[in-house]
Amino acid sequence: MDLGIRGRRALVCASSKGLGRGVAEALAEAGVDLVLNARGVEALEATAAGIRDRYQVSVVTVAADITSEAGRAAVLAEGPFDILVTNAGGPPPGLWSDWTREDFLRAIDANMLTPIALMQAVLPGMIAKGWGRVVNITSVSVKAPIAALGLSNTARAGLTGFVAGTARQVAGRGVAINNLLPGIHATDRAIALDGAVVKARGISMAAAIAERSATIPAGRYGTAAEFGAACAFLCSEHAGFIIGQNILLDGGATNATL
Ligand code: NAP
């Protein structure tokens, strides 16, 4: 399927690895020019070079912390953008009783206020053009709380509320905003979480992965390529009637009828 977005320009945040990289690859395959971002320069440049080689699209890199005001300003200076994909590292695990006000503020800043600030910055340009797509990478924790990830449950729920209202205010101007909710995907983050289980329980990595895979009806982790393809569709010409949705990509792991 031709996604109808060849020549569009996208900002993909936190995209040198993992899900963000999967999105960048899928958009590049559809002919979209990219601004990529991550904190570490080396992986960012390697990812950008690979994408330029494979897809012959323009790729600008901005090495910056997207959760900082200065980082966001550096990235936004590369605008305007037709497509915005927000993403950042997830908050650390822990116990509900341990987190301080500062822990909550950090998580809310990174996983709620950062994507909101990015949307506030790019939406006026999209509205003026009469076309725009925004996808926020959130988490399955928005629909089904993950006990150890209370900071994520909390901050991402706030973002979800903002999107629910805002998406409906800009839809009439040709701008579609949606959230993609990843379940377990085979990225560095998933491997780090498995590594913690290996350490804590003294089991092998293969056993830790098999145990988590058994909780997913699809029987395996998702891939960054699958995630990227779904996101690229939401950024496509064809997705203009999908507004304010929270779409689970979890292999069926969330046991719910709706
Ligand atoms: P990942 O494999 O660890 O990749 C994270 C990417 O984001 C890297 O390119 C990293 O590069 C960049 N990054 C992290 N913090 C950043 C920041 N402050 N500013 C700019 N770039 C930043 O992680 P992932 O698995 O793709 O996860 C992406 C998001 O999805 C996270 O919020 C995660 O919580 C959420 N999620 C993931 C899963 C999963 O199973 N993978 C499930 C549910 C939710 P640098 O470190 O160089 O900055």
PDB file of C-alpha atoms and ligand atoms in Angstrom:
ATOM      1  CA  MET A   1       0.000   0.000   0.000  1.00  0.00           C
ATOM      2  CA  ASP A   2       1.254   3.482  -0.854  1.00  0.00           C
ATOM      3  CA  LEU A   3       0.952   5.429   2.403  1.00  0.00           C
ATOM      4  CA  GLY A   4       0.614   8.691   0.466  1.00  0.00           C
ATOM      5  CA  ILE A   5       3.179  10.562   2.584  1.00  0.00           C
ATOM      6  CA  ARG A   6       6.228  10.584   0.284  1.00  0.00           C
ATOM      7  CA  GLY A   7       7.991  13.945   0.666  1.00  0.00           C
ATOM      8  CA  ARG A   8       6.375  14.721   4.052  1.00  0.00           C
ATOM      9  CA  ARG A   9       8.690  15.688   6.928  1.00  0.00           C
ATOM     10  CA  ALA A  10       8.626  13.896  10.298  1.00  0.00           C
ATOM     11  CA  LEU A  11      10.165  14.433  13.718  1.00  0.00           C
ATOM     12  CA  VAL A  12      10.689  11.077  15.424  1.00  0.00           C
ATOM     13  CA  CYS A  13      11.850  11.561  19.022  1.00  0.00           C
ATOM     14  CA  ALA A  14      14.084   9.069  20.857  1.00  0.00           C
ATOM     15  CA  SER A  15      14.750   7.177  17.644  1.00  0.00           C
ATOM     16  CA  SER A  16      18.329   5.860  17.533  1.00  0.00           C
ATOM     17  CA  LYS A  17      17.171   2.452  18.833  1.00  0.00           C
ATOM     18  CA  GLY A  18      14.139   0.368  19.694  1.00  0.00           C
ATOM     19  CA  LEU A  19      10.584   1.389  18.859  1.00  0.00           C
ATOM     20  CA  GLY A  20      11.538   4.913  17.755  1.00  0.00           C
ATOM     21  CA  ARG A  21      14.031   3.479  15.301  1.00  0.00           C
ATOM     22  CA  GLY A  22      11.412   1.040  13.999  1.00  0.00           C
ATOM     23  CA  VAL A  23       9.128   4.011  13.323  1.00  0.00           C
ATOM     24  CA  ALA A  24      11.912   5.977  11.604  1.00  0.00           C
ATOM     25  CA  GLU A  25      12.678   3.024   9.302  1.00  0.00           C
ATOM     26  CA  ALA A  26       9.025   2.527   8.353  1.00  0.00           C
ATOM     27  CA  LEU A  27       8.474   6.232   7.626  1.00  0.00           C
ATOM     28  CA  ALA A  28      11.676   6.355   5.564  1.00  0.00           C
ATOM     29  CA  GLU A  29      10.472   3.350   3.562  1.00  0.00           C
ATOM     30  CA  ALA A  30       7.327   5.396   2.797  1.00  0.00           C
ATOM     31  CA  GLY A  31       9.520   8.225   1.471  1.00  0.00           C
ATOM     32  CA  VAL A  32       9.287  10.552   4.487  1.00  0.00           C
ATOM     33  CA  ASP A  33      12.194  12.909   5.276  1.00  0.00           C
ATOM     34  CA  LEU A  34      13.264  12.643   8.895  1.00  0.00           C
ATOM     35  CA  VAL A  35      14.582  14.521  11.887  1.00  0.00           C
ATOM     36  CA  LEU A  36      15.889  11.923  14.326  1.00  0.00           C
ATOM     37  CA  ASN A  37      16.773  12.477  17.969  1.00  0.00           C
ATOM     38  CA  ALA A  38      18.493  10.701  20.858  1.00  0.00           C
ATOM     39  CA  ARG A  39      20.999  11.690  23.545  1.00  0.00           C
ATOM     40  CA  GLY A  40      23.880   9.456  22.438  1.00  0.00           C
ATOM     41  CA  VAL A  41      25.572  10.702  19.255  1.00  0.00           C
ATOM     42  CA  GLU A  42      27.160   7.442  18.106  1.00  0.00           C
ATOM     43  CA  ALA A  43      24.050   5.273  17.785  1.00  0.00           C
ATOM     44  CA  LEU A  44      22.081   8.227  16.420  1.00  0.00           C
ATOM     45  CA  GLU A  45      24.573   8.861  13.608  1.00  0.00           C
ATOM     46  CA  ALA A  46      24.815   5.136  12.801  1.00  0.00           C
ATOM     47  CA  THR A  47      21.023   4.836  12.568  1.00  0.00           C
ATOM     48  CA  ALA A  48      20.760   7.970  10.421  1.00  0.00           C
ATOM     49  CA  ALA A  49      23.496   6.776   8.044  1.00  0.00           C
ATOM     50  CA  GLY A  50      21.836   3.363   7.644  1.00  0.00           C
ATOM     51  CA  ILE A  51      18.467   4.945   6.841  1.00  0.00           C
ATOM     52  CA  ARG A  52      19.958   7.418   4.327  1.00  0.00           C
ATOM     53  CA  ASP A  53      21.706   4.508   2.561  1.00  0.00           C
ATOM     54  CA  ARG A  54      18.689   2.232   2.448  1.00  0.00           C
ATOM     55  CA  TYR A  55      15.892   4.684   1.619  1.00  0.00           C
ATOM     56  CA  GLN A  56      17.533   7.782   0.044  1.00  0.00           C
ATOM     57  CA  VAL A  57      15.510  10.181   2.225  1.00  0.00           C
ATOM     58  CA  SER A  58      16.907  13.263   3.965  1.00  0.00           C
ATOM     59  CA  VAL A  59      17.818  12.558   7.608  1.00  0.00           C
ATOM     60  CA  VAL A  60      18.795  15.346  10.029  1.00  0.00           C
ATOM     61  CA  THR A  61      20.045  14.356  13.490  1.00  0.00           C
ATOM     62  CA  VAL A  62      19.729  16.292  16.741  1.00  0.00           C
ATOM     63  CA  ALA A  63      21.612  14.802  19.699  1.00  0.00           C
ATOM     64  CA  ALA A  64      19.691  16.136  22.708  1.00  0.00           C
ATOM     65  CA  ASP A  65      17.658  15.115  25.737  1.00  0.00           C
ATOM     66  CA  ILE A  66      14.069  15.508  24.531  1.00  0.00           C
ATOM     67  CA  THR A  67      12.845  15.817  28.134  1.00  0.00           C
ATOM     68  CA  SER A  68      14.795  19.057  28.644  1.00  0.00           C
ATOM     69  CA  GLU A  69      13.622  22.458  27.468  1.00  0.00           C
ATOM     70  CA  ALA A  70      16.919  23.091  25.655  1.00  0.00           C
ATOM     71  CA  GLY A  71      16.717  19.667  23.963  1.00  0.00           C
ATOM     72  CA  ARG A  72      13.195  20.313  22.737  1.00  0.00           C
ATOM     73  CA  ALA A  73      14.182  23.760  21.439  1.00  0.00           C
ATOM     74  CA  ALA A  74      17.101  22.260  19.475  1.00  0.00           C
ATOM     75  CA  VAL A  75      14.869  19.625  17.902  1.00  0.00           C
ATOM     76  CA  LEU A  76      12.006  22.023  17.143  1.00  0.00           C
ATOM     77  CA  ALA A  77      14.434  24.433  15.444  1.00  0.00           C
ATOM     78  CA  GLU A  78      14.596  21.824  12.633  1.00  0.00           C
ATOM     79  CA  GLY A  79      10.846  22.243  11.906  1.00  0.00           C
ATOM     80  CA  PRO A  80       8.308  22.643  10.432  1.00  0.00           C
ATOM     81  CA  PHE A  81       6.985  19.082  10.604  1.00  0.00           C
ATOM     82  CA  ASP A  82       4.027  17.350   8.961  1.00  0.00           C
ATOM     83  CA  ILE A  83       4.358  14.348  11.268  1.00  0.00           C
ATOM     84  CA  LEU A  84       5.335  14.185  14.961  1.00  0.00           C
ATOM     85  CA  VAL A  85       6.092  10.935  16.781  1.00  0.00           C
ATOM     86  CA  THR A  86       6.744  11.522  20.480  1.00  0.00           C
ATOM     87  CA  ASN A  87       8.839   9.082  22.488  1.00  0.00           C
ATOM     88  CA  ALA A  88      11.347   9.045  25.368  1.00  0.00           C
ATOM     89  CA  GLY A  89      12.795   6.526  27.786  1.00  0.00           C
ATOM     90  CA  GLY A  90      10.324   5.060  30.281  1.00  0.00           C
ATOM     91  CA  PRO A  91      10.430   5.780  34.039  1.00  0.00           C
ATOM     92  CA  PRO A  92      12.280   3.340  36.339  1.00  0.00           C
ATOM     93  CA  PRO A  93      10.437   0.495  38.106  1.00  0.00           C
ATOM     94  CA  GLY A  94       9.747   0.590  41.838  1.00  0.00           C
ATOM     95  CA  LEU A  95       7.117   0.329  44.573  1.00  0.00           C
ATOM     96  CA  TRP A  96       4.129   2.689  45.004  1.00  0.00           C
ATOM     97  CA  SER A  97       5.155   3.553  48.566  1.00  0.00           C
ATOM     98  CA  ASP A  98       8.721   4.580  47.717  1.00  0.00           C
ATOM     99  CA  TRP A  99       8.315   7.364  45.172  1.00  0.00           C
ATOM    100  CA  THR A 100       8.837  10.965  46.233  1.00  0.00           C
ATOM    101  CA  ARG A 101       7.242  14.089  44.821  1.00  0.00           C
ATOM    102  CA  GLU A 102      10.474  14.623  42.819  1.00  0.00           C
ATOM    103  CA  ASP A 103      10.218  11.102  41.310  1.00  0.00           C
ATOM    104  CA  PHE A 104       6.665  11.833  40.198  1.00  0.00           C
ATOM    105  CA  LEU A 105       7.620  15.239  38.780  1.00  0.00           C
ATOM    106  CA  ARG A 106      10.473  13.683  36.762  1.00  0.00           C
ATOM    107  CA  ALA A 107       8.191  11.010  35.288  1.00  0.00           C
ATOM    108  CA  ILE A 108       5.411  13.505  34.550  1.00  0.00           C
ATOM    109  CA  ASP A 109       7.919  15.853  32.929  1.00  0.00           C
ATOM    110  CA  ALA A 110       9.382  13.131  30.677  1.00  0.00           C
ATOM    111  CA  ASN A 111       6.312  11.088  29.749  1.00  0.00           C
ATOM    112  CA  MET A 112       3.472  13.615  29.954  1.00  0.00           C
ATOM    113  CA  LEU A 113       4.629  17.249  29.772  1.00  0.00           C
ATOM    114  CA  THR A 114       7.338  16.614  27.121  1.00  0.00           C
ATOM    115  CA  PRO A 115       4.944  15.177  24.502  1.00  0.00           C
ATOM    116  CA  ILE A 116       2.378  17.854  25.412  1.00  0.00           C
ATOM    117  CA  ALA A 117       4.971  20.629  24.880  1.00  0.00           C
ATOM    118  CA  LEU A 118       5.974  19.105  21.528  1.00  0.00           C
ATOM    119  CA  MET A 119       2.349  18.954  20.396  1.00  0.00           C
ATOM    120  CA  GLN A 120       1.753  22.557  21.503  1.00  0.00           C
ATOM    121  CA  ALA A 121       4.769  23.599  19.423  1.00  0.00           C
ATOM    122  CA  VAL A 122       3.899  21.769  16.180  1.00  0.00           C
ATOM    123  CA  LEU A 123       0.084  21.809  16.103  1.00  0.00           C
ATOM    124  CA  PRO A 124      -0.283  25.464  15.020  1.00  0.00           C
ATOM    125  CA  GLY A 125       1.827  24.810  11.884  1.00  0.00           C
ATOM    126  CA  MET A 126      -0.134  21.648  11.062  1.00  0.00           C
ATOM    127  CA  ILE A 127      -3.450  23.455  11.527  1.00  0.00           C
ATOM    128  CA  ALA A 128      -2.301  26.297   9.273  1.00  0.00           C
ATOM    129  CA  LYS A 129      -1.385  23.745   6.573  1.00  0.00           C
ATOM    130  CA  GLY A 130      -4.597  21.772   7.047  1.00  0.00           C
ATOM    131  CA  TRP A 131      -2.708  18.482   7.426  1.00  0.00           C
ATOM    132  CA  GLY A 132      -0.832  16.800  10.254  1.00  0.00           C
ATOM    133  CA  ARG A 133      -0.302  13.500  12.048  1.00  0.00           C
ATOM    134  CA  VAL A 134       0.804  12.964  15.641  1.00  0.00           C
ATOM    135  CA  VAL A 135       1.453   9.582  17.254  1.00  0.00           C
ATOM    136  CA  ASN A 136       2.493   9.347  20.889  1.00  0.00           C
ATOM    137  CA  ILE A 137       4.321   6.184  21.919  1.00  0.00           C
ATOM    138  CA  THR A 138       2.845   5.439  25.358  1.00  0.00           C
ATOM    139  CA  SER A 139       2.409   1.985  26.914  1.00  0.00           C
ATOM    140  CA  VAL A 140       0.064  -0.879  27.555  1.00  0.00           C
ATOM    141  CA  SER A 141       0.200   0.418  31.156  1.00  0.00           C
ATOM    142  CA  VAL A 142      -2.377   3.054  30.163  1.00  0.00           C
ATOM    143  CA  LYS A 143      -5.029   0.319  29.721  1.00  0.00           C
ATOM    144  CA  ALA A 144      -3.759  -2.250  32.230  1.00  0.00           C
ATOM    145  CA  PRO A 145      -1.539  -0.946  35.039  1.00  0.00           C
ATOM    146  CA  ILE A 146       1.835  -2.631  35.506  1.00  0.00           C
ATOM    147  CA  ALA A 147       2.450  -2.920  39.251  1.00  0.00           C
ATOM    148  CA  ALA A 148       6.172  -2.125  39.164  1.00  0.00           C
ATOM    149  CA  LEU A 149       5.735   0.758  36.722  1.00  0.00           C
ATOM    150  CA  GLY A 150       3.469   3.057  38.755  1.00  0.00           C
ATOM    151  CA  LEU A 151       5.336   6.137  37.558  1.00  0.00           C
ATOM    152  CA  SER A 152       4.595   5.134  33.953  1.00  0.00           C
ATOM    153  CA  ASN A 153       0.950   4.266  34.771  1.00  0.00           C
ATOM    154  CA  THR A 154       0.513   7.727  36.282  1.00  0.00           C
ATOM    155  CA  ALA A 155       2.321   9.999  33.834  1.00  0.00           C
ATOM    156  CA  ARG A 156       1.035   8.298  30.688  1.00  0.00           C
ATOM    157  CA  ALA A 157      -2.573   8.381  31.929  1.00  0.00           C
ATOM    158  CA  GLY A 158      -2.254  12.184  32.121  1.00  0.00           C
ATOM    159  CA  LEU A 159      -0.974  12.366  28.548  1.00  0.00           C
ATOM    160  CA  THR A 160      -3.838  10.131  27.423  1.00  0.00           C
ATOM    161  CA  GLY A 161      -6.358  12.551  28.929  1.00  0.00           C
ATOM    162  CA  PHE A 162      -4.734  15.506  27.162  1.00  0.00           C
ATOM    163  CA  VAL A 163      -4.815  13.688  23.815  1.00  0.00           C
ATOM    164  CA  ALA A 164      -8.458  12.616  24.232  1.00  0.00           C
ATOM    165  CA  GLY A 165      -9.546  16.247  24.429  1.00  0.00           C
ATOM    166  CA  THR A 166      -7.036  17.860  22.074  1.00  0.00           C
ATOM    167  CA  ALA A 167      -7.384  15.307  19.245  1.00  0.00           C
ATOM    168  CA  ARG A 168     -11.055  16.213  18.930  1.00  0.00           C
ATOM    169  CA  GLN A 169     -10.300  19.943  18.873  1.00  0.00           C
ATOM    170  CA  VAL A 170      -7.873  19.734  15.932  1.00  0.00           C
ATOM    171  CA  ALA A 171      -9.429  16.892  13.898  1.00  0.00           C
ATOM    172  CA  GLY A 172     -11.546  19.322  11.850  1.00  0.00           C
ATOM    173  CA  ARG A 173      -8.359  21.052  10.707  1.00  0.00           C
ATOM    174  CA  GLY A 174      -6.891  17.934   9.063  1.00  0.00           C
ATOM    175  CA  VAL A 175      -4.768  16.887  12.061  1.00  0.00           C
ATOM    176  CA  ALA A 176      -5.027  13.356  13.482  1.00  0.00           C
ATOM    177  CA  ILE A 177      -3.577  12.615  16.932  1.00  0.00           C
ATOM    178  CA  ASN A 178      -3.463   9.058  18.302  1.00  0.00           C
ATOM    179  CA  ASN A 179      -1.547   7.021  20.865  1.00  0.00           C
ATOM    180  CA  LEU A 180       0.175   3.676  20.249  1.00  0.00           C
ATOM    181  CA  LEU A 181       0.400   1.431  23.316  1.00  0.00           C
ATOM    182  CA  PRO A 182       3.250  -1.085  23.112  1.00  0.00           C
ATOM    183  CA  GLY A 183       3.186  -4.307  25.080  1.00  0.00           C
ATOM    184  CA  ILE A 184       6.415  -6.286  25.306  1.00  0.00           C
ATOM    185  CA  HIS A 185       8.709  -5.694  22.326  1.00  0.00           C
ATOM    186  CA  ALA A 186      12.200  -7.075  21.743  1.00  0.00           C
ATOM    187  CA  THR A 187      14.205  -3.882  22.336  1.00  0.00           C
ATOM    188  CA  ASP A 188      17.064  -2.933  24.654  1.00  0.00           C
ATOM    189  CA  ARG A 189      14.522  -1.908  27.303  1.00  0.00           C
ATOM    190  CA  ALA A 190      12.818  -5.315  27.238  1.00  0.00           C
ATOM    191  CA  ILE A 191      16.192  -7.046  27.386  1.00  0.00           C
ATOM    192  CA  ALA A 192      17.226  -4.860  30.355  1.00  0.00           C
ATOM    193  CA  LEU A 193      14.030  -5.866  32.196  1.00  0.00           C
ATOM    194  CA  ASP A 194      14.711  -9.548  31.396  1.00  0.00           C
ATOM    195  CA  GLY A 195      18.304  -9.085  32.585  1.00  0.00           C
ATOM    196  CA  ALA A 196      16.996  -7.882  35.957  1.00  0.00           C
ATOM    197  CA  VAL A 197      14.892 -11.074  36.272  1.00  0.00           C
ATOM    198  CA  VAL A 198      17.920 -13.229  35.325  1.00  0.00           C
ATOM    199  CA  LYS A 199      19.919 -11.546  38.093  1.00  0.00           C
ATOM    200  CA  ALA A 200      17.195 -11.638  40.751  1.00  0.00           C
ATOM    201  CA  ARG A 201      16.130 -15.284  40.202  1.00  0.00           C
ATOM    202  CA  GLY A 202      19.293 -16.880  38.866  1.00  0.00           C
ATOM    203  CA  ILE A 203      17.557 -18.237  35.743  1.00  0.00           C
ATOM    204  CA  SER A 204      18.889 -18.119  32.176  1.00  0.00           C
ATOM    205  CA  MET A 205      18.012 -15.331  29.736  1.00  0.00           C
ATOM    206  CA  ALA A 206      16.239 -17.882  27.504  1.00  0.00           C
ATOM    207  CA  ALA A 207      14.094 -18.985  30.469  1.00  0.00           C
ATOM    208  CA  ALA A 208      13.254 -15.379  31.387  1.00  0.00           C
ATOM    209  CA  ILE A 209      12.188 -14.627  27.800  1.00  0.00           C
ATOM    210  CA  ALA A 210      10.182 -17.872  27.564  1.00  0.00           C
ATOM    211  CA  GLU A 211       8.392 -17.028  30.813  1.00  0.00           C
ATOM    212  CA  ARG A 212       7.358 -13.561  29.612  1.00  0.00           C
ATOM    213  CA  SER A 213       6.482 -14.844  26.129  1.00  0.00           C
ATOM    214  CA  ALA A 214       4.076 -17.312  27.755  1.00  0.00           C
ATOM    215  CA  THR A 215       2.040 -14.348  29.093  1.00  0.00           C
ATOM    216  CA  ILE A 216       1.404 -13.163  25.503  1.00  0.00           C
ATOM    217  CA  PRO A 217      -1.270 -14.984  23.425  1.00  0.00           C
ATOM    218  CA  ALA A 218       0.875 -14.440  20.293  1.00  0.00           C
ATOM    219  CA  GLY A 219       3.560 -16.441  22.148  1.00  0.00           C
ATOM    220  CA  ARG A 220       6.415 -14.028  21.424  1.00  0.00           C
ATOM    221  CA  TYR A 221       7.653 -10.476  21.844  1.00  0.00           C
ATOM    222  CA  GLY A 222       6.697  -7.867  19.235  1.00  0.00           C
ATOM    223  CA  THR A 223       9.324  -6.451  16.914  1.00  0.00           C
ATOM    224  CA  ALA A 224      10.326  -2.836  16.335  1.00  0.00           C
ATOM    225  CA  ALA A 225       9.594  -3.356  12.608  1.00  0.00           C
ATOM    226  CA  GLU A 226       5.981  -4.391  13.313  1.00  0.00           C
ATOM    227  CA  PHE A 227       5.586  -1.450  15.652  1.00  0.00           C
ATOM    228  CA  GLY A 228       7.051   0.921  13.071  1.00  0.00           C
ATOM    229  CA  ALA A 229       4.721  -0.311  10.330  1.00  0.00           C
ATOM    230  CA  ALA A 230       1.634   0.236  12.507  1.00  0.00           C
ATOM    231  CA  CYS A 231       2.838   3.725  13.427  1.00  0.00           C
ATOM    232  CA  ALA A 232       3.587   4.615   9.794  1.00  0.00           C
ATOM    233  CA  PHE A 233       0.010   3.685   8.896  1.00  0.00           C
ATOM    234  CA  LEU A 234      -1.300   6.047  11.599  1.00  0.00           C
ATOM    235  CA  CYS A 235       0.920   8.757  10.045  1.00  0.00           C
ATOM    236  CA  SER A 236      -0.390   8.006   6.559  1.00  0.00           C
ATOM    237  CA  GLU A 237      -2.829   9.778   4.261  1.00  0.00           C
ATOM    238  CA  HIS A 238      -5.314   6.950   4.959  1.00  0.00           C
ATOM    239  CA  ALA A 239      -5.509   7.512   8.732  1.00  0.00           C
ATOM    240  CA  GLY A 240      -7.289  10.885   8.773  1.00  0.00           C
ATOM    241  CA  PHE A 241     -10.496   9.396  10.223  1.00  0.00           C
ATOM    242  CA  ILE A 242      -8.701   7.670  13.139  1.00  0.00           C
ATOM    243  CA  ILE A 243      -8.888  10.313  15.859  1.00  0.00           C
ATOM    244  CA  GLY A 244      -7.924  10.226  19.545  1.00  0.00           C
ATOM    245  CA  GLN A 245      -7.539   6.447  19.725  1.00  0.00           C
ATOM    246  CA  ASN A 246      -5.395   4.333  22.051  1.00  0.00           C
ATOM    247  CA  ILE A 247      -4.239   1.365  20.017  1.00  0.00           C
ATOM    248  CA  LEU A 248      -2.746  -1.644  21.781  1.00  0.00           C
ATOM    249  CA  LEU A 249       0.140  -3.479  20.117  1.00  0.00           C
ATOM    250  CA  ASP A 250       0.593  -6.246  22.659  1.00  0.00           C
ATOM    251  CA  GLY A 251       0.077  -9.621  20.955  1.00  0.00           C
ATOM    252  CA  GLY A 252      -3.238  -9.969  22.832  1.00  0.00           C
ATOM    253  CA  ALA A 253      -1.649  -9.703  26.280  1.00  0.00           C
ATOM    254  CA  THR A 254      -4.269  -7.312  27.665  1.00  0.00           C
ATOM    255  CA  ASN A 255      -7.164  -9.599  28.508  1.00  0.00           C
ATOM    256  CA  ALA A 256     -10.140  -7.374  27.743  1.00  0.00           C
ATOM    257  CA  THR A 257     -13.172  -7.530  25.454  1.00  0.00           C
ATOM    258  CA  LEU A 258     -12.961  -3.871  24.401  1.00  0.00           C
TER     259      LEU A 258
HETATM  260  P1  NAP B   1      14.995   1.494  23.992  1.00  0.00           P
HETATM  261  O1  NAP B   1      15.151   0.307  23.134  1.00  0.00           O
HETATM  262  O2  NAP B   1      15.728   1.594  25.283  1.00  0.00           O
HETATM  263  O3  NAP B   1      15.303   2.797  23.093  1.00  0.00           O
HETATM  264  C1  NAP B   1      15.141   4.057  23.618  1.00  0.00           C
HETATM  265  C2  NAP B   1      15.544   5.095  22.578  1.00  0.00           C
HETATM  266  O4  NAP B   1      15.189   6.376  23.080  1.00  0.00           O
HETATM  267  C3  NAP B   1      17.061   5.157  22.331  1.00  0.00           C
HETATM  268  O5  NAP B   1      17.271   5.577  21.005  1.00  0.00           O
HETATM  269  C4  NAP B   1      17.501   6.228  23.327  1.00  0.00           C
HETATM  270  O6  NAP B   1      18.753   6.788  22.930  1.00  0.00           O
HETATM  271  C5  NAP B   1      16.344   7.204  23.206  1.00  0.00           C
HETATM  272  N1  NAP B   1      16.110   8.028  24.401  1.00  0.00           N
HETATM  273  C6  NAP B   1      15.883   7.602  25.654  1.00  0.00           C
HETATM  274  N2  NAP B   1      15.704   8.657  26.475  1.00  0.00           N
HETATM  275  C7  NAP B   1      15.814   9.770  25.703  1.00  0.00           C
HETATM  276  C8  NAP B   1      15.732  11.153  25.975  1.00  0.00           C
HETATM  277  N3  NAP B   1      15.506  11.605  27.214  1.00  0.00           N
HETATM  278  N4  NAP B   1      15.912  12.037  24.955  1.00  0.00           N
HETATM  279  C9  NAP B   1      16.137  11.595  23.703  1.00  0.00           C
HETATM  280  N5  NAP B   1      16.228  10.285  23.381  1.00  0.00           N
HETATM  281  C10 NAP B   1      16.070   9.381  24.385  1.00  0.00           C
HETATM  282  O7  NAP B   1      13.445   1.697  24.437  1.00  0.00           O
HETATM  283  P2  NAP B   1      12.123   1.172  23.697  1.00  0.00           P
HETATM  284  O8  NAP B   1      11.867  -0.228  24.112  1.00  0.00           O
HETATM  285  O9  NAP B   1      12.154   1.510  22.275  1.00  0.00           O
HETATM  286  O10 NAP B   1      11.000   2.045  24.446  1.00  0.00           O
HETATM  287  C11 NAP B   1      10.537   3.283  23.954  1.00  0.00           C
HETATM  288  C12 NAP B   1       9.382   3.742  24.842  1.00  0.00           C
HETATM  289  O11 NAP B   1       8.324   2.787  24.789  1.00  0.00           O
HETATM  290  C13 NAP B   1       9.759   3.902  26.327  1.00  0.00           C
HETATM  291  O12 NAP B   1       9.091   5.011  26.878  1.00  0.00           O
HETATM  292  C14 NAP B   1       9.235   2.625  26.937  1.00  0.00           C
HETATM  293  O13 NAP B   1       8.924   2.784  28.312  1.00  0.00           O
HETATM  294  C15 NAP B   1       7.979   2.392  26.112  1.00  0.00           C
HETATM  295  N6  NAP B   1       7.575   0.982  26.143  1.00  0.00           N
HETATM  296  C16 NAP B   1       8.404   0.009  25.657  1.00  0.00           C
HETATM  297  C17 NAP B   1       8.003  -1.325  25.732  1.00  0.00           C
HETATM  298  C18 NAP B   1       8.894  -2.447  25.236  1.00  0.00           C
HETATM  299  O14 NAP B   1       8.586  -3.615  25.496  1.00  0.00           O
HETATM  300  N7  NAP B   1       9.965  -2.198  24.529  1.00  0.00           N
HETATM  301  C19 NAP B   1       6.767  -1.640  26.303  1.00  0.00           C
HETATM  302  C20 NAP B   1       5.942  -0.613  26.778  1.00  0.00           C
HETATM  303  C21 NAP B   1       6.361   0.692  26.709  1.00  0.00           C
HETATM  304  P3  NAP B   1      19.723   7.491  24.029  1.00  0.00           P
HETATM  305  O15 NAP B   1      19.748   6.599  25.218  1.00  0.00           O
HETATM  306  O16 NAP B   1      21.036   7.633  23.321  1.00  0.00           O
HETATM  307  O17 NAP B   1      19.086   8.821  24.329  1.00  0.00           O
END
